[in-house]
Short mmCIF file of C-alpha atoms and ligand atoms in Angstrom, two decimals:
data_model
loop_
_atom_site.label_atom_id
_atom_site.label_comp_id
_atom_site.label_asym_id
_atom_site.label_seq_id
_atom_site.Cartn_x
_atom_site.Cartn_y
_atom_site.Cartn_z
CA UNK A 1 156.30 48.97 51.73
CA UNK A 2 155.69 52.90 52.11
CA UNK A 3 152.23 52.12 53.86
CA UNK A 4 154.05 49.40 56.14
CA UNK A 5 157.00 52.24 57.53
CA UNK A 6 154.07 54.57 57.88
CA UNK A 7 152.41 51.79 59.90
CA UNK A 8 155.36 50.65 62.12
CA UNK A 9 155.82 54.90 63.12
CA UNK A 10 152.36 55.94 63.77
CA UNK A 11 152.44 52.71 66.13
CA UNK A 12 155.74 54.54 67.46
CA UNK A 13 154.10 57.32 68.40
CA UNK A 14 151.58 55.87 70.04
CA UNK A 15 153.48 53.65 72.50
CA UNK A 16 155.11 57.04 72.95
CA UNK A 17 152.04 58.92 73.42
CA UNK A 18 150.35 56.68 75.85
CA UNK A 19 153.62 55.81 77.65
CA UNK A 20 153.55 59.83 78.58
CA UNK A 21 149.73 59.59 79.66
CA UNK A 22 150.64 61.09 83.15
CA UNK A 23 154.35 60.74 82.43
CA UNK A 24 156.14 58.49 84.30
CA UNK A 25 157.21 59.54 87.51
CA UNK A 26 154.13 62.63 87.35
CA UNK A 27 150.85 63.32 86.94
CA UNK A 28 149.65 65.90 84.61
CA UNK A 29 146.34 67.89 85.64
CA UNK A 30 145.03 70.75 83.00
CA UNK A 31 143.43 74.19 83.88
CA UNK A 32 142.14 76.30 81.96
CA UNK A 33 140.78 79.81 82.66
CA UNK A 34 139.77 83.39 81.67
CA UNK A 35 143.63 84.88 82.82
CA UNK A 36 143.70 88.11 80.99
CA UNK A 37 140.14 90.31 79.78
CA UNK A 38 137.20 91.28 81.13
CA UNK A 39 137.42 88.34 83.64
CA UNK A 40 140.76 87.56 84.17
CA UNK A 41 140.63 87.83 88.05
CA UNK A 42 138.39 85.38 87.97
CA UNK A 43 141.01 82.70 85.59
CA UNK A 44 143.93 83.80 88.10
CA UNK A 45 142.54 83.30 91.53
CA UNK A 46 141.09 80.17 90.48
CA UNK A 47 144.46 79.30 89.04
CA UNK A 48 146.12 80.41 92.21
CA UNK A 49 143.84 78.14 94.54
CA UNK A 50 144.53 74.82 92.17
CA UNK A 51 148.51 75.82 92.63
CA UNK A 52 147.58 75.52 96.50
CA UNK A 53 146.02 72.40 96.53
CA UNK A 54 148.81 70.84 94.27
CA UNK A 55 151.91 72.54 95.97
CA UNK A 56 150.94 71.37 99.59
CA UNK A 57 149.80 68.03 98.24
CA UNK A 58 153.35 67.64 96.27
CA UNK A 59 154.95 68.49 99.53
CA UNK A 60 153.06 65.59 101.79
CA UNK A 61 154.21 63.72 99.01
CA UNK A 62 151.76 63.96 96.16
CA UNK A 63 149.35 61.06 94.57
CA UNK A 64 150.00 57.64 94.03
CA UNK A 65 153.38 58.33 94.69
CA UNK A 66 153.97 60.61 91.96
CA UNK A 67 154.37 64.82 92.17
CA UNK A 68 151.57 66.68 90.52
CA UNK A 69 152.38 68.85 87.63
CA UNK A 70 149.45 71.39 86.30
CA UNK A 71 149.62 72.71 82.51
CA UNK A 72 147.44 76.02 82.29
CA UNK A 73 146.05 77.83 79.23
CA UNK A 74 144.39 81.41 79.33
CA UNK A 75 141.07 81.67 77.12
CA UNK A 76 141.37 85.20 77.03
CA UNK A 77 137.58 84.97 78.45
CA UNK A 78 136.60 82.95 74.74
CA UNK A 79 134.35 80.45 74.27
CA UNK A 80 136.09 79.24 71.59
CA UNK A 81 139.50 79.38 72.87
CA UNK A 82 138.21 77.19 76.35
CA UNK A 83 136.97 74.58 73.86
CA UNK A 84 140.52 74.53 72.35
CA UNK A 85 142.41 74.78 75.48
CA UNK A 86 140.71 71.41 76.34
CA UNK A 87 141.53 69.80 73.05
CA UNK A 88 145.19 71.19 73.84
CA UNK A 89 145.13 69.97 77.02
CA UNK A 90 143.84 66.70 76.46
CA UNK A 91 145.34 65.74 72.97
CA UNK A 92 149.12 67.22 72.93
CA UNK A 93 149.45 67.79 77.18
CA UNK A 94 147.78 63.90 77.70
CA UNK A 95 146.60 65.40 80.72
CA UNK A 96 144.24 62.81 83.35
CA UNK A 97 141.64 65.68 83.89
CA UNK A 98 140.96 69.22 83.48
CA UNK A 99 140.15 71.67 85.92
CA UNK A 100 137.66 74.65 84.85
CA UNK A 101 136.10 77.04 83.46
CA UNK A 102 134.57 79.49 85.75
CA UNK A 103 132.11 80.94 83.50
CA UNK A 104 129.30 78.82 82.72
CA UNK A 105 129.55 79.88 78.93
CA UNK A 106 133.30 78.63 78.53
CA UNK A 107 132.74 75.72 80.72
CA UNK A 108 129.32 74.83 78.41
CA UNK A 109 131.82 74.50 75.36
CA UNK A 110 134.78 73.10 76.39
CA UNK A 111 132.65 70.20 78.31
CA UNK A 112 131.63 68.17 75.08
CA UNK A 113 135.71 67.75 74.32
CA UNK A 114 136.57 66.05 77.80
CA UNK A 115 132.99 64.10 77.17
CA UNK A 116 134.17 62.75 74.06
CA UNK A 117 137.69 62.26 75.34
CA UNK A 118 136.33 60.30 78.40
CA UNK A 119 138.75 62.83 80.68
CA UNK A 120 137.03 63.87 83.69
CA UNK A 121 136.44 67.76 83.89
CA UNK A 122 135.55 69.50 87.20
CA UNK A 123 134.47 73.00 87.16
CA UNK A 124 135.21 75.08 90.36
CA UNK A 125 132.29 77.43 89.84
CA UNK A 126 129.77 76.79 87.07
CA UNK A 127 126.57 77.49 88.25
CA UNK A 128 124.46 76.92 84.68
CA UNK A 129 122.65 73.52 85.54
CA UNK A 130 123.18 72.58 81.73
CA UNK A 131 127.24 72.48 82.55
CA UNK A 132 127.47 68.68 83.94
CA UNK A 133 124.21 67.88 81.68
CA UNK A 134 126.80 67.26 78.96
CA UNK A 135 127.78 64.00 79.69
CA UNK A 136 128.76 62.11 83.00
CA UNK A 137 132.55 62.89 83.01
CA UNK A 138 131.36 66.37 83.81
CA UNK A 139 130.84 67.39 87.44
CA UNK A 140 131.00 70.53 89.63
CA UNK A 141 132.11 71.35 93.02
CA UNK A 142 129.66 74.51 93.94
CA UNK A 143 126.10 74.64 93.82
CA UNK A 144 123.54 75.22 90.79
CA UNK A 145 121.93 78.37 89.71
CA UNK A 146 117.93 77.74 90.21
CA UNK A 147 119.15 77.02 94.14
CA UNK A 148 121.30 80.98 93.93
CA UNK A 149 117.85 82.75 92.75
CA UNK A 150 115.91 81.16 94.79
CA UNK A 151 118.47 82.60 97.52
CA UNK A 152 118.57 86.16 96.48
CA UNK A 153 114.78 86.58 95.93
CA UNK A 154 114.04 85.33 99.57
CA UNK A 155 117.00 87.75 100.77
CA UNK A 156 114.95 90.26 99.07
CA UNK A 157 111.55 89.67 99.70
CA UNK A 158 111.61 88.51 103.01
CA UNK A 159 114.54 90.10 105.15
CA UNK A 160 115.08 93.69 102.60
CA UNK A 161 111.04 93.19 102.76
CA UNK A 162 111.32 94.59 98.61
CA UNK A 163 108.21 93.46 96.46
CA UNK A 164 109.23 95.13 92.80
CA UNK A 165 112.18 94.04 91.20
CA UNK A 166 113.73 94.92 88.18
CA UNK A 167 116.67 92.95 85.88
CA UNK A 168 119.19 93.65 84.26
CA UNK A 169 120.75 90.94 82.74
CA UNK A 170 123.57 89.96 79.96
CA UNK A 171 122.12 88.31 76.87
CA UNK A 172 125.27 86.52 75.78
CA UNK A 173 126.06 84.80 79.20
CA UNK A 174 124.52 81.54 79.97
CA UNK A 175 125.03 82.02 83.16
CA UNK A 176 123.08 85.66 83.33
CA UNK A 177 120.89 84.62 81.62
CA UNK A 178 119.31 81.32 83.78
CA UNK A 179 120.03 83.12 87.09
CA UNK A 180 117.98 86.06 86.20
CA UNK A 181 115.24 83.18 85.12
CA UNK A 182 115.56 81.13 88.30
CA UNK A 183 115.42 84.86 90.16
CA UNK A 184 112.36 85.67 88.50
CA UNK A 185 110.42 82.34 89.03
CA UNK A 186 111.12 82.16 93.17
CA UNK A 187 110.79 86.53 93.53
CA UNK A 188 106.96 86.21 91.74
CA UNK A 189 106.18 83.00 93.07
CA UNK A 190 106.81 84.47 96.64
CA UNK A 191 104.45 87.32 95.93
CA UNK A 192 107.09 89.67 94.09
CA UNK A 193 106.66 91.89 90.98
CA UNK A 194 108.95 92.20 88.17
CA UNK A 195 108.35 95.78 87.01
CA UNK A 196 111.28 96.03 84.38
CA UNK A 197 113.55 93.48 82.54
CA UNK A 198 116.66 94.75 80.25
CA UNK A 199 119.30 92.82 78.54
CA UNK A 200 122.79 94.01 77.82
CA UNK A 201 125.71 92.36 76.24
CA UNK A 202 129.17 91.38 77.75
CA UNK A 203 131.54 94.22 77.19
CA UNK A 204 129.13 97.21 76.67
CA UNK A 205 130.44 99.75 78.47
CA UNK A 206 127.33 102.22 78.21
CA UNK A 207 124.34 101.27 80.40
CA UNK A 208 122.53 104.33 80.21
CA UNK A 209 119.45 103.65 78.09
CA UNK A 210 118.60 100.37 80.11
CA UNK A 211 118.98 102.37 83.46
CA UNK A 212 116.91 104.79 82.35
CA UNK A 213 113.89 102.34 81.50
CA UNK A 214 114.25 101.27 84.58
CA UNK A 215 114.15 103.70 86.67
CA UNK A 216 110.81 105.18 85.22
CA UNK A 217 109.23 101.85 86.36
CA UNK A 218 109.97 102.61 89.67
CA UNK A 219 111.93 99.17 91.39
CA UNK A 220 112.88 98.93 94.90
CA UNK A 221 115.65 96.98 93.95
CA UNK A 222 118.34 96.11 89.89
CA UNK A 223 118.82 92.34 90.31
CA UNK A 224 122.13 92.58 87.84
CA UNK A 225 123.15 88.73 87.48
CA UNK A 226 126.58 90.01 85.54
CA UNK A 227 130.05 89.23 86.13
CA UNK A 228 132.48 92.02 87.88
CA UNK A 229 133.31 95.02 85.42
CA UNK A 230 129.76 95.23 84.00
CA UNK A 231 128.33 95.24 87.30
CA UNK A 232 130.76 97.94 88.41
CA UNK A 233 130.31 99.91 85.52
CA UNK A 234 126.20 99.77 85.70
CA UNK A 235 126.70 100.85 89.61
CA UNK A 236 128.41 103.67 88.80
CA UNK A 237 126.18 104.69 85.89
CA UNK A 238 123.39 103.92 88.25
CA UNK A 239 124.10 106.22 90.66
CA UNK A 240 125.16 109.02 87.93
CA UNK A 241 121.45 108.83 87.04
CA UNK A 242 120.55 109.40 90.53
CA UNK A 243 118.86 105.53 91.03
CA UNK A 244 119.26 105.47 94.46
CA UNK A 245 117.91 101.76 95.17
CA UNK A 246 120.08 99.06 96.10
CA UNK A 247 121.77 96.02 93.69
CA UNK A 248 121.24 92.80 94.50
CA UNK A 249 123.63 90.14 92.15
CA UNK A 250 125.10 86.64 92.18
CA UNK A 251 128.72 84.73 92.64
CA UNK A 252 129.73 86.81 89.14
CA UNK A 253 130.38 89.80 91.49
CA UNK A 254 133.26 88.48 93.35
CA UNK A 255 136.61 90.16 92.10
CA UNK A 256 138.41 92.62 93.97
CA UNK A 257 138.21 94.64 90.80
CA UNK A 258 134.47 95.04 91.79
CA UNK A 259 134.98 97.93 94.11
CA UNK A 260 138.04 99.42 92.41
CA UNK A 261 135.76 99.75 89.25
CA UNK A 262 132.27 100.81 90.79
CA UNK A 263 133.86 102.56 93.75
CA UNK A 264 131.57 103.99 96.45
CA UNK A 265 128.64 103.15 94.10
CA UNK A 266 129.05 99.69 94.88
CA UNK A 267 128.53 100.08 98.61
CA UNK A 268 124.95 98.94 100.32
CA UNK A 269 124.60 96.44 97.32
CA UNK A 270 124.10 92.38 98.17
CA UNK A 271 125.41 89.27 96.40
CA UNK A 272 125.45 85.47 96.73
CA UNK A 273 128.63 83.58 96.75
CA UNK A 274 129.98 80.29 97.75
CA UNK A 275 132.06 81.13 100.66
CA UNK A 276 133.36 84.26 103.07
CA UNK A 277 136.53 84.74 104.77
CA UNK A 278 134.31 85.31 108.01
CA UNK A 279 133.89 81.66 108.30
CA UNK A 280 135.41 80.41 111.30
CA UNK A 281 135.95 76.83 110.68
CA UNK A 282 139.34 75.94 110.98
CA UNK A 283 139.76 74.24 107.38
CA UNK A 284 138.90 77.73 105.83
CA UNK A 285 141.11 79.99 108.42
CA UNK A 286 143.97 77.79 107.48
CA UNK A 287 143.51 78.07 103.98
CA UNK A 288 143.58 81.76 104.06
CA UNK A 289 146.21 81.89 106.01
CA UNK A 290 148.45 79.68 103.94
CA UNK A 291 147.14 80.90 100.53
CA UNK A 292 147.93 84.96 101.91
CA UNK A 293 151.31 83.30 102.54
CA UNK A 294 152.07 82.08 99.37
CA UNK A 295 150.03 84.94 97.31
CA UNK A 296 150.50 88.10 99.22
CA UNK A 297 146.23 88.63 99.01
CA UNK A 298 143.26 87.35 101.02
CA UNK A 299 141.35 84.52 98.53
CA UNK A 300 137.99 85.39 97.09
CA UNK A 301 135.32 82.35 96.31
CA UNK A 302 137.00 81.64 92.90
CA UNK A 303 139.99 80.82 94.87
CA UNK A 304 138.52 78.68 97.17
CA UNK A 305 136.31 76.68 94.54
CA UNK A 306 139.72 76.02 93.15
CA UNK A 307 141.15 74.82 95.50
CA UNK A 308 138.44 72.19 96.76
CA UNK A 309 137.92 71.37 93.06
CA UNK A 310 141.99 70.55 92.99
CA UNK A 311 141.68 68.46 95.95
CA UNK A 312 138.27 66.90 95.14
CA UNK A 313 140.59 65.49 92.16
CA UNK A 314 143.26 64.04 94.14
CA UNK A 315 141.48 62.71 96.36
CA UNK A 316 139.86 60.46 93.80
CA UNK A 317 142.80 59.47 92.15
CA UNK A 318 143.85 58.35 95.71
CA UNK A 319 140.80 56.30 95.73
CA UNK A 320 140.63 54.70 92.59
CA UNK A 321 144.21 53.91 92.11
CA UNK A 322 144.40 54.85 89.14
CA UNK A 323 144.54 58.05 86.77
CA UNK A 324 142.27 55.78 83.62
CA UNK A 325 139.24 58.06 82.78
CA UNK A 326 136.81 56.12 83.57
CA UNK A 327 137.99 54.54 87.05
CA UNK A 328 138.94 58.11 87.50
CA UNK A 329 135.53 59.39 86.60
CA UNK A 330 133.44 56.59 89.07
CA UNK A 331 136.38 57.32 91.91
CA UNK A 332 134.83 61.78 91.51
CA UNK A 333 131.45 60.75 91.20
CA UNK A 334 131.75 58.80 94.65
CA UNK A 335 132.83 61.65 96.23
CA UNK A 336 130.99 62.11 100.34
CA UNK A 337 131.05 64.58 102.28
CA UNK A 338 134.56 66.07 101.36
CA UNK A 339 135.73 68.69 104.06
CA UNK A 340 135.98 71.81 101.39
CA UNK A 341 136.83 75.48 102.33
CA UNK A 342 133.75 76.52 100.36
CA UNK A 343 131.80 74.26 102.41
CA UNK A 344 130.73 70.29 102.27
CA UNK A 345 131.14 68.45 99.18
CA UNK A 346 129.22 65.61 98.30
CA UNK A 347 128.31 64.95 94.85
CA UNK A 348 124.62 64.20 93.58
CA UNK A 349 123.27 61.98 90.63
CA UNK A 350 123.77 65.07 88.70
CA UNK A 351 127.53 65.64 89.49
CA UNK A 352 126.47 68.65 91.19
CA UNK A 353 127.12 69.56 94.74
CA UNK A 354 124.32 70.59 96.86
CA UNK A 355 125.85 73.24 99.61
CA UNK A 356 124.59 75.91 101.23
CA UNK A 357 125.33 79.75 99.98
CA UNK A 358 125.98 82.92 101.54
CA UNK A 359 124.87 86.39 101.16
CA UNK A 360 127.43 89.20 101.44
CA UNK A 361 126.95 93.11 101.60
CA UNK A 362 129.57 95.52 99.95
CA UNK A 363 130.37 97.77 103.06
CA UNK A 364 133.69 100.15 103.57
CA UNK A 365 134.54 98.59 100.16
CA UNK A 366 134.64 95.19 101.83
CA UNK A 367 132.36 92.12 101.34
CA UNK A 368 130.91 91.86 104.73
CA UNK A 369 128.91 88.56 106.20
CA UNK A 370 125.25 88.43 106.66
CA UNK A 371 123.62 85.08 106.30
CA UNK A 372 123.90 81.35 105.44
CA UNK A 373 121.39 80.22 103.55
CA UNK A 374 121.16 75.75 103.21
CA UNK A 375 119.69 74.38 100.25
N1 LIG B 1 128.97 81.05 88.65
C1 LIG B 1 129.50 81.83 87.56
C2 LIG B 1 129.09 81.19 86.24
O1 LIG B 1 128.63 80.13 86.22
C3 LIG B 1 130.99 81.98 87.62
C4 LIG B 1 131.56 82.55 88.90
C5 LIG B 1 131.71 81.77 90.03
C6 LIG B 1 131.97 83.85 88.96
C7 LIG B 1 132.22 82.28 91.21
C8 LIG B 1 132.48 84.38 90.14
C9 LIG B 1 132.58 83.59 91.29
O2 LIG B 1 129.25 81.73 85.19
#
């Protein structure tokens, strides 16, 4: 008798649990991101660009006929804690997808729980290949990593005309760690030398000992594939030790935190990133426009990749009619040639997009323009 009531409410809960899949009159979407730490510029912009998407979407009348609601959790820049935000988000929020992580590390373990779940995840900004290699509900709106070396060792060997390069790179970031890799392969391959390779460790703060191996091997260029307040740090500690040569980095640069942290040291340094205000297409001069509107500052990449990864999402719901994983998850992989502020979107066999990057220069403490570079 005990074992039947037990019975008859678990199935209670169950029909109430799957009756709120969505809710009824909304659909739930989960974020999560890096909002406070060492990163959290990088959790909030993205954040701020997936409140865009959904905001102006809920005002032309959302999806399927239904307003879009988004539940966010911070990971405090934790591994650990993305991988739980996703089981939050997914097992107590019944959310139809997730939206994140920026970091490649966070993104590489939260990715097996919306796997598992069959919930679609899409990462604004990942750039690890390995990210959508763990399992086909797993895709990405930006491009891939070995593509972002191979841009910054041509921008280096052929237009700064540098042939020795040394690294710096952090040990316990996935992401560091490949792009310095995928750096290294295209820089020697194209007739480059590596003359110096250190490692350091996300949140050191002291970047002397490194710097100083490194400058007694004489480089012409750092290539420092960190994320923002290392990178600022290591400029300014850079310069202290009177290393005059340039830094060359990736996407993990773009915060506005970059220049209030490395200050004047960070000028006459280079990065890649996925998109630049300078762009003149209409699609992305809108989207500024509206998002300084709404946010009172101009968007950096991480906003942008939200916000196409936001509307990459809707957009397949409005295709497949549906919010069920895996109708859901054929509807994303489908998507052609979407019109995104960070550039083209179509998706590959891989769930990755292939698009073309740019290269930026720090210059009056603002990220100036240079070049396109197509994949
Ligand atoms: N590409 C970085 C990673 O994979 C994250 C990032 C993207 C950081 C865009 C800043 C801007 O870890």
């Amino acid at each position: 008798m005990k074992i039947l009531s037990k019975f008859f409410l678990l199935c209670a809960i169950l029909t109430l649990v799957s009756c709120n899949k969505g809710g009824d009159d909304k659909i739930m979407v989960g974020y999560f991101g890096s909002m406070t730490g060492a990163e959290a510029t990088f959790g909030v912009s993205t954040r701020d660009g997936v409140l865009l998407a959904i905001e102006e979407w809920n005002k032309a009348g959302g999806v399927l006929g239904k307003q879009i609601e988004i539940k966010a959790y911070d990971n405090q820049g934790k591994p650990e804690e993305a991988r739980l935000s996703v089981e939050k988000l997914i097992n107590a929020d019944n959310v139809i997808a997730v939206l994140g992580e920026v970091a490649s590390t966070r993104s590489l373990a939260a990715a097996p729980v919306a796997q598992q779940n069959k919930v679609p995840m899409i990462s604004p900004s990942s750039t690890n290949p390995l990210v959508t290699q763990k399992g086909d509900y797993i895709f990405r709106v930006c491009f891939i990593d070995p593509f972002q070396g191979e841009v910054m060792a041509k921008f280096a060997f052929n237009s700064l005309k540098k042939k020795k390069a040394a690294i710096l790179r952090d040990s316990k970031s996935d992401y560091s760690m490949g792009l310095a890799t995928y750096f290294e392969k295209t820089f020697t391959a194209l007739g480059g030398e590596i003359v110096g390779d250190e490692k350091y460790v996300s949140g050191d703060v002291d970047f002397k000992a490194q710097l100083t191996n490194l400058k007694s091997k004489g480089p012409e260029f750092i290539f420092v594939p960190g994320y923002y307040t290392e990178v600022g740090l290591i400029a300014r500690q850079a310069k202290e030790q009177g290393i005059s040569v340039p830094l060359l980095g990736g996407d993990g640069w773009d915060s506005p935190e970059l220049v209030s942290i490395g200050g004047k040291s960070m000028e006459g340094n280079f990065f890649s990133n996925h998109y630049t205000t300078e762009d003149p297409r209409p699609e992305v001069q809108n989207f500024i426009k509206n998002y300084e509107a709404r946010f009172g500052s101009r968007p950096n990449a991480l906003a942008a990749s939200g916000y196409d990864a936001a509307r990459v999402l809707f957009e397949a719901i409005k295709r497949a009619n549906s919010v069920e994983g895996p109708k859901l998850r054929d509807a994303i992989a489908a998507t052609k040639e979407f019109q995104g502020v960070t550039g083209i979107i179509t998706l590959n066999e891989q769930r990755d997009a292939t698009k073309s990057a740019v290269v930026l220069e720090v210059k009056d403490g603002q990220f100036k323009y240079l070049e396109t570079v197509n994949p």
